[in-house]
């Protein structure tokens, strides 16, 4: 029997943000591999085996999924959001890169999904309308000095900056350090959005400025967006303001 492996994302929250393609593959899978929080969002049918793991070792999870596929299983590996953005797809390829030759011949494909940054941006308006970048603030897999360097250069280049994984219980401090870096480089009125649990019942969005933002508001369910010089607020009376970034730029950062 020929196995296969599909790496897919469940979107940031509601099932409406799972693509039809991902839903089809989920329904057809014999084995579902993923972090337990994501797997618990799924309706599992009879005959499917769920391999729910603790967050920890993504590479071990990827290897296990590849082993199952090698044995002939129809495997899906699930992530939140998009599987290629700070998620399982890269772990699967790292495992293939360093694994047995047989894994290179497996039928492996990644299915695109809706990443948190896009969902948060859609709620606000069009803050990612001009050049932007995404930075993962977690220093679990890279040194903090590199994160600071990337924040510095992104701010100097006048990118809109999306910050994933801004804080967790184990890492409450980094987001404060990140704000200190940004405050040293960007104007006080720079727009900042704390977009938390987007698409879920407890969704909140706080729109503020770099000088007024309270970094301790960020947790592991928060996506932070830092505006660029072209990012604007449109006030709407009693409604929530829109935020957009003009596609026109003068070149003066
Ligand atoms: N693969 C995921 C990202 C995994 S990293 C994706 O494409 O979205 C996990 C981080 O994503 C969280 O710490 C948070 O910064 C962001 N995130 C995920 N879901 C979110 C949601 N519903 N609302 C806001 N941010 C979210």
Tab-separated table of C-alpha atoms and ligand atoms in Angstrom:
chain	number	residue	atom	x	y	z
A	1	UNK	CA	0.000	0.000	0.000
A	2	UNK	CA	1.319	3.457	-0.856
A	3	UNK	CA	1.254	5.854	2.025
A	4	UNK	CA	1.005	9.586	1.789
A	5	UNK	CA	1.469	12.589	4.015
A	6	UNK	CA	-0.383	15.893	3.827
A	7	UNK	CA	0.644	18.834	5.992
A	8	UNK	CA	-2.269	21.167	6.540
A	9	UNK	CA	-3.438	24.052	8.711
A	10	UNK	CA	-6.718	24.497	10.540
A	11	UNK	CA	-6.728	28.289	10.254
A	12	UNK	CA	-6.692	30.577	13.294
A	13	UNK	CA	-10.026	29.480	14.750
A	14	UNK	CA	-13.376	28.838	13.148
A	15	UNK	CA	-14.004	25.966	10.752
A	16	UNK	CA	-15.002	28.505	8.080
A	17	UNK	CA	-11.296	29.319	7.799
A	18	UNK	CA	-10.260	25.738	7.019
A	19	UNK	CA	-9.959	25.310	3.259
A	20	UNK	CA	-12.232	22.765	1.524
A	21	UNK	CA	-9.073	20.962	0.350
A	22	UNK	CA	-7.803	20.593	3.929
A	23	UNK	CA	-11.239	19.376	5.088
A	24	UNK	CA	-11.273	16.741	2.343
A	25	UNK	CA	-7.831	15.434	3.294
A	26	UNK	CA	-8.771	15.390	6.992
A	27	UNK	CA	-11.866	13.331	6.246
A	28	UNK	CA	-9.913	10.881	4.069
A	29	UNK	CA	-6.969	10.390	6.444
A	30	UNK	CA	-6.307	7.156	8.308
A	31	UNK	CA	-3.987	8.887	10.811
A	32	UNK	CA	-4.055	12.416	12.183
A	33	UNK	CA	-0.878	13.709	13.827
A	34	UNK	CA	-0.679	16.993	15.713
A	35	UNK	CA	-0.405	19.008	18.870
A	36	UNK	CA	-3.275	18.029	21.161
A	37	UNK	CA	-4.876	21.506	21.255
A	38	UNK	CA	-5.275	21.499	17.461
A	39	UNK	CA	-6.306	17.863	17.185
A	40	UNK	CA	-8.990	18.391	19.832
A	41	UNK	CA	-10.704	20.889	17.497
A	42	UNK	CA	-11.393	18.123	14.981
A	43	UNK	CA	-14.337	15.827	14.557
A	44	UNK	CA	-12.762	12.420	14.232
A	45	UNK	CA	-14.646	9.652	12.420
A	46	UNK	CA	-14.595	5.946	13.201
A	47	UNK	CA	-11.525	4.263	11.783
A	48	UNK	CA	-9.234	7.256	12.146
A	49	UNK	CA	-6.335	7.107	14.568
A	50	UNK	CA	-5.387	10.315	16.316
A	51	UNK	CA	-1.803	10.824	17.467
A	52	UNK	CA	-2.061	13.840	19.777
A	53	UNK	CA	1.186	15.062	21.277
A	54	UNK	CA	2.321	17.643	23.782
A	55	UNK	CA	3.765	20.761	22.242
A	56	UNK	CA	7.455	19.929	22.706
A	57	UNK	CA	9.325	18.112	20.014
A	58	UNK	CA	8.013	19.000	16.549
A	59	UNK	CA	10.791	17.090	14.816
A	60	UNK	CA	9.896	13.879	16.649
A	61	UNK	CA	6.242	14.396	15.655
A	62	UNK	CA	7.301	14.907	12.033
A	63	UNK	CA	9.426	11.739	12.060
A	64	UNK	CA	6.559	9.748	13.508
A	65	UNK	CA	4.222	11.003	10.760
A	66	UNK	CA	6.778	10.039	8.098
A	67	UNK	CA	7.167	6.579	9.619
A	68	UNK	CA	3.406	6.070	9.507
A	69	UNK	CA	3.304	7.166	5.854
A	70	UNK	CA	6.211	4.850	5.058
A	71	UNK	CA	4.192	1.963	6.487
A	72	UNK	CA	1.353	2.788	4.096
A	73	UNK	CA	-0.866	5.059	6.178
A	74	UNK	CA	-2.716	8.065	4.778
A	75	UNK	CA	-1.405	10.652	7.229
A	76	UNK	CA	-2.272	14.273	7.853
A	77	UNK	CA	-0.120	16.473	10.061
A	78	UNK	CA	-2.099	19.399	11.433
A	79	UNK	CA	-0.983	22.851	12.555
A	80	UNK	CA	-2.946	25.919	13.560
A	81	UNK	CA	-3.165	28.658	10.919
A	82	UNK	CA	-1.045	27.864	7.884
A	83	UNK	CA	1.235	24.828	8.212
A	84	UNK	CA	4.184	26.630	6.632
A	85	UNK	CA	4.214	29.649	8.958
A	86	UNK	CA	6.206	28.902	12.126
A	87	UNK	CA	4.665	25.441	12.119
A	88	UNK	CA	4.931	21.766	11.212
A	89	UNK	CA	5.727	21.900	7.476
A	90	UNK	CA	9.318	23.006	8.060
A	91	UNK	CA	9.762	20.269	10.685
A	92	UNK	CA	8.540	17.650	8.189
A	93	UNK	CA	11.075	18.789	5.587
A	94	UNK	CA	13.853	18.977	8.149
A	95	UNK	CA	13.055	15.380	9.083
A	96	UNK	CA	13.112	14.351	5.401
A	97	UNK	CA	16.364	16.251	4.837
A	98	UNK	CA	18.096	14.348	7.644
A	99	UNK	CA	16.143	11.106	7.408
A	100	UNK	CA	16.389	7.849	5.432
A	101	UNK	CA	16.343	7.997	1.633
A	102	UNK	CA	12.966	6.257	1.536
A	103	UNK	CA	11.326	9.399	2.991
A	104	UNK	CA	12.365	11.438	-0.066
A	105	UNK	CA	10.292	9.160	-2.273
A	106	UNK	CA	7.112	9.443	-0.180
A	107	UNK	CA	4.070	11.263	-1.507
A	108	UNK	CA	4.321	14.407	0.650
A	109	UNK	CA	2.477	17.680	0.034
A	110	UNK	CA	1.708	20.871	1.952
A	111	UNK	CA	-1.766	22.406	1.727
A	112	UNK	CA	-1.994	26.179	2.218
A	113	UNK	CA	-4.064	27.625	5.047
A	114	UNK	CA	-5.051	30.953	6.561
A	115	UNK	CA	-2.317	32.262	8.814
A	116	UNK	CA	-3.076	34.350	11.931
A	117	UNK	CA	-1.478	37.455	10.429
A	118	UNK	CA	-3.923	37.467	7.518
A	119	UNK	CA	-6.949	36.863	9.718
A	120	UNK	CA	-5.926	39.674	12.092
A	121	UNK	CA	-5.231	41.989	9.154
A	122	UNK	CA	-8.649	41.292	7.647
A	123	UNK	CA	-10.347	42.199	10.933
A	124	UNK	CA	-8.561	45.535	11.006
A	125	UNK	CA	-8.911	46.487	7.335
A	126	UNK	CA	-5.767	46.309	5.219
A	127	UNK	CA	-2.727	46.892	7.438
A	128	UNK	CA	-0.624	44.537	5.270
A	129	UNK	CA	-1.448	46.468	2.091
A	130	UNK	CA	2.198	47.445	1.604
A	131	UNK	CA	5.505	45.707	2.334
A	132	UNK	CA	5.529	43.780	5.574
A	133	UNK	CA	7.462	41.104	7.423
A	134	UNK	CA	6.710	38.483	10.042
A	135	UNK	CA	8.966	37.747	12.993
A	136	UNK	CA	8.576	34.929	15.485
A	137	UNK	CA	9.495	36.363	18.889
A	138	UNK	CA	10.156	32.963	20.416
A	139	UNK	CA	13.812	32.374	21.136
A	140	UNK	CA	13.343	28.627	21.618
A	141	UNK	CA	15.051	27.859	18.301
A	142	UNK	CA	17.204	30.959	17.714
A	143	UNK	CA	19.239	33.414	19.811
A	144	UNK	CA	17.551	36.544	21.143
A	145	UNK	CA	20.321	38.709	19.647
A	146	UNK	CA	19.189	37.640	16.156
A	147	UNK	CA	15.580	38.545	16.962
A	148	UNK	CA	16.684	42.008	18.111
A	149	UNK	CA	18.711	42.451	14.946
A	150	UNK	CA	15.730	41.529	12.770
A	151	UNK	CA	13.409	43.830	14.711
A	152	UNK	CA	15.893	46.669	14.337
A	153	UNK	CA	16.355	46.207	10.603
A	154	UNK	CA	12.624	45.732	9.994
A	155	UNK	CA	11.863	48.964	11.847
A	156	UNK	CA	14.589	50.812	9.957
A	157	UNK	CA	13.257	49.489	6.645
A	158	UNK	CA	9.766	50.836	7.425
A	159	UNK	CA	8.063	47.434	7.159
A	160	UNK	CA	4.735	46.709	8.785
A	161	UNK	CA	5.803	44.061	11.314
A	162	UNK	CA	3.727	41.068	12.398
A	163	UNK	CA	4.974	39.490	15.615
A	164	UNK	CA	4.043	35.857	16.189
A	165	UNK	CA	4.510	34.117	19.550
A	166	UNK	CA	5.014	37.421	21.394
A	167	UNK	CA	4.860	35.907	24.885
A	168	UNK	CA	4.053	32.796	26.835
A	169	UNK	CA	4.105	31.863	30.502
A	170	UNK	CA	7.673	30.648	30.064
A	171	UNK	CA	8.713	33.752	28.100
A	172	UNK	CA	6.942	36.793	29.588
A	173	UNK	CA	9.902	39.166	29.144
A	174	UNK	CA	10.794	39.127	25.456
A	175	UNK	CA	7.838	41.197	24.331
A	176	UNK	CA	8.939	43.966	26.728
A	177	UNK	CA	12.415	43.846	25.251
A	178	UNK	CA	10.980	43.891	21.734
A	179	UNK	CA	8.963	47.028	22.540
A	180	UNK	CA	12.066	48.664	24.000
A	181	UNK	CA	13.884	48.070	20.699
A	182	UNK	CA	10.976	49.367	18.608
A	183	UNK	CA	10.426	52.423	20.834
A	184	UNK	CA	14.042	53.382	20.302
A	185	UNK	CA	13.571	53.442	16.532
A	186	UNK	CA	9.984	54.281	15.598
A	187	UNK	CA	7.803	57.356	16.252
A	188	UNK	CA	5.629	57.322	19.392
A	189	UNK	CA	2.418	57.525	17.307
A	190	UNK	CA	3.224	54.301	15.349
A	191	UNK	CA	0.065	52.191	15.241
A	192	UNK	CA	0.095	48.962	17.251
A	193	UNK	CA	-2.634	46.306	17.250
A	194	UNK	CA	-2.956	43.484	19.763
A	195	UNK	CA	-5.097	40.912	17.952
A	196	UNK	CA	-5.970	38.074	20.311
A	197	UNK	CA	-7.822	34.805	19.662
A	198	UNK	CA	-8.925	36.008	16.235
A	199	UNK	CA	-11.887	34.062	14.936
A	200	UNK	CA	-12.646	32.533	18.341
A	201	UNK	CA	-15.469	33.443	20.729
A	202	UNK	CA	-13.110	35.410	22.989
A	203	UNK	CA	-11.524	37.434	20.174
A	204	UNK	CA	-10.279	40.902	21.162
A	205	UNK	CA	-8.492	43.597	19.232
A	206	UNK	CA	-6.841	46.554	20.890
A	207	UNK	CA	-5.668	49.341	18.668
A	208	UNK	CA	-3.175	51.683	20.268
A	209	UNK	CA	0.151	53.416	19.682
A	210	UNK	CA	3.722	52.403	20.336
A	211	UNK	CA	4.063	54.828	23.241
A	212	UNK	CA	0.779	53.805	24.884
A	213	UNK	CA	0.888	50.049	24.279
A	214	UNK	CA	1.189	47.796	27.310
A	215	UNK	CA	3.366	44.875	26.178
A	216	UNK	CA	2.145	42.701	29.058
A	217	UNK	CA	-1.199	42.522	27.266
A	218	UNK	CA	0.338	40.059	24.791
A	219	UNK	CA	0.078	36.325	25.392
A	220	UNK	CA	0.501	33.215	23.278
A	221	UNK	CA	-2.891	33.762	21.631
A	222	UNK	CA	-1.951	37.265	20.489
A	223	UNK	CA	-0.650	38.419	17.149
A	224	UNK	CA	0.934	41.856	17.239
A	225	UNK	CA	0.938	44.209	14.295
A	226	UNK	CA	3.252	47.226	14.291
A	227	UNK	CA	2.394	49.821	11.667
A	228	UNK	CA	4.747	51.453	9.168
A	229	UNK	CA	4.890	55.131	8.212
A	230	UNK	CA	2.107	54.565	5.663
A	231	UNK	CA	-0.252	52.885	8.148
A	232	UNK	CA	-3.367	54.967	8.847
A	233	UNK	CA	-6.470	54.855	11.025
A	234	UNK	CA	-9.883	55.730	9.647
A	235	UNK	CA	-12.221	56.826	12.444
A	236	UNK	CA	-15.827	55.729	12.010
A	237	UNK	CA	-17.799	57.488	14.726
A	238	UNK	CA	-19.125	54.832	17.055
A	239	UNK	CA	-17.737	51.915	14.985
A	240	UNK	CA	-14.281	50.398	15.291
A	241	UNK	CA	-11.728	52.279	13.203
A	242	UNK	CA	-10.347	50.748	10.026
A	243	UNK	CA	-6.585	50.410	9.678
A	244	UNK	CA	-4.832	50.296	6.330
A	245	UNK	CA	-1.363	50.766	4.952
A	246	UNK	CA	-1.168	52.878	1.854
A	247	UNK	CA	0.499	51.171	-1.073
A	248	UNK	CA	2.121	54.474	-1.993
A	249	UNK	CA	5.513	55.123	-0.406
A	250	UNK	CA	7.829	58.099	-0.717
A	251	UNK	CA	11.011	56.201	-0.018
A	252	UNK	CA	11.764	58.231	3.105
A	253	UNK	CA	11.698	55.720	5.962
B	1	LIG	N1	0.997	28.315	11.987
B	1	LIG	C1	0.333	29.360	12.748
B	1	LIG	C2	1.284	30.095	13.663
B	1	LIG	C3	1.877	29.250	14.754
B	1	LIG	S1	2.811	30.202	15.884
B	1	LIG	C4	-0.340	30.341	11.786
B	1	LIG	O1	-0.083	30.277	10.582
B	1	LIG	O2	-1.128	31.173	12.245
B	1	LIG	C5	1.553	30.557	17.119
B	1	LIG	C6	1.276	32.051	17.151
B	1	LIG	O3	0.377	32.385	16.106
B	1	LIG	C7	0.587	32.544	18.406
B	1	LIG	O4	1.503	32.771	19.466
B	1	LIG	C8	-0.021	33.849	17.919
B	1	LIG	O5	0.976	34.858	17.801
B	1	LIG	C9	-0.447	33.459	16.499
B	1	LIG	N2	-1.859	33.015	16.454
B	1	LIG	C10	-2.314	31.785	16.147
B	1	LIG	N3	-3.667	31.750	16.171
B	1	LIG	C11	-4.067	33.006	16.483
B	1	LIG	C12	-5.356	33.626	16.633
B	1	LIG	N4	-6.495	32.939	16.482
B	1	LIG	N5	-5.383	34.946	16.961
B	1	LIG	C13	-4.246	35.650	17.113
B	1	LIG	N6	-3.006	35.123	16.960
B	1	LIG	C14	-2.931	33.811	16.667
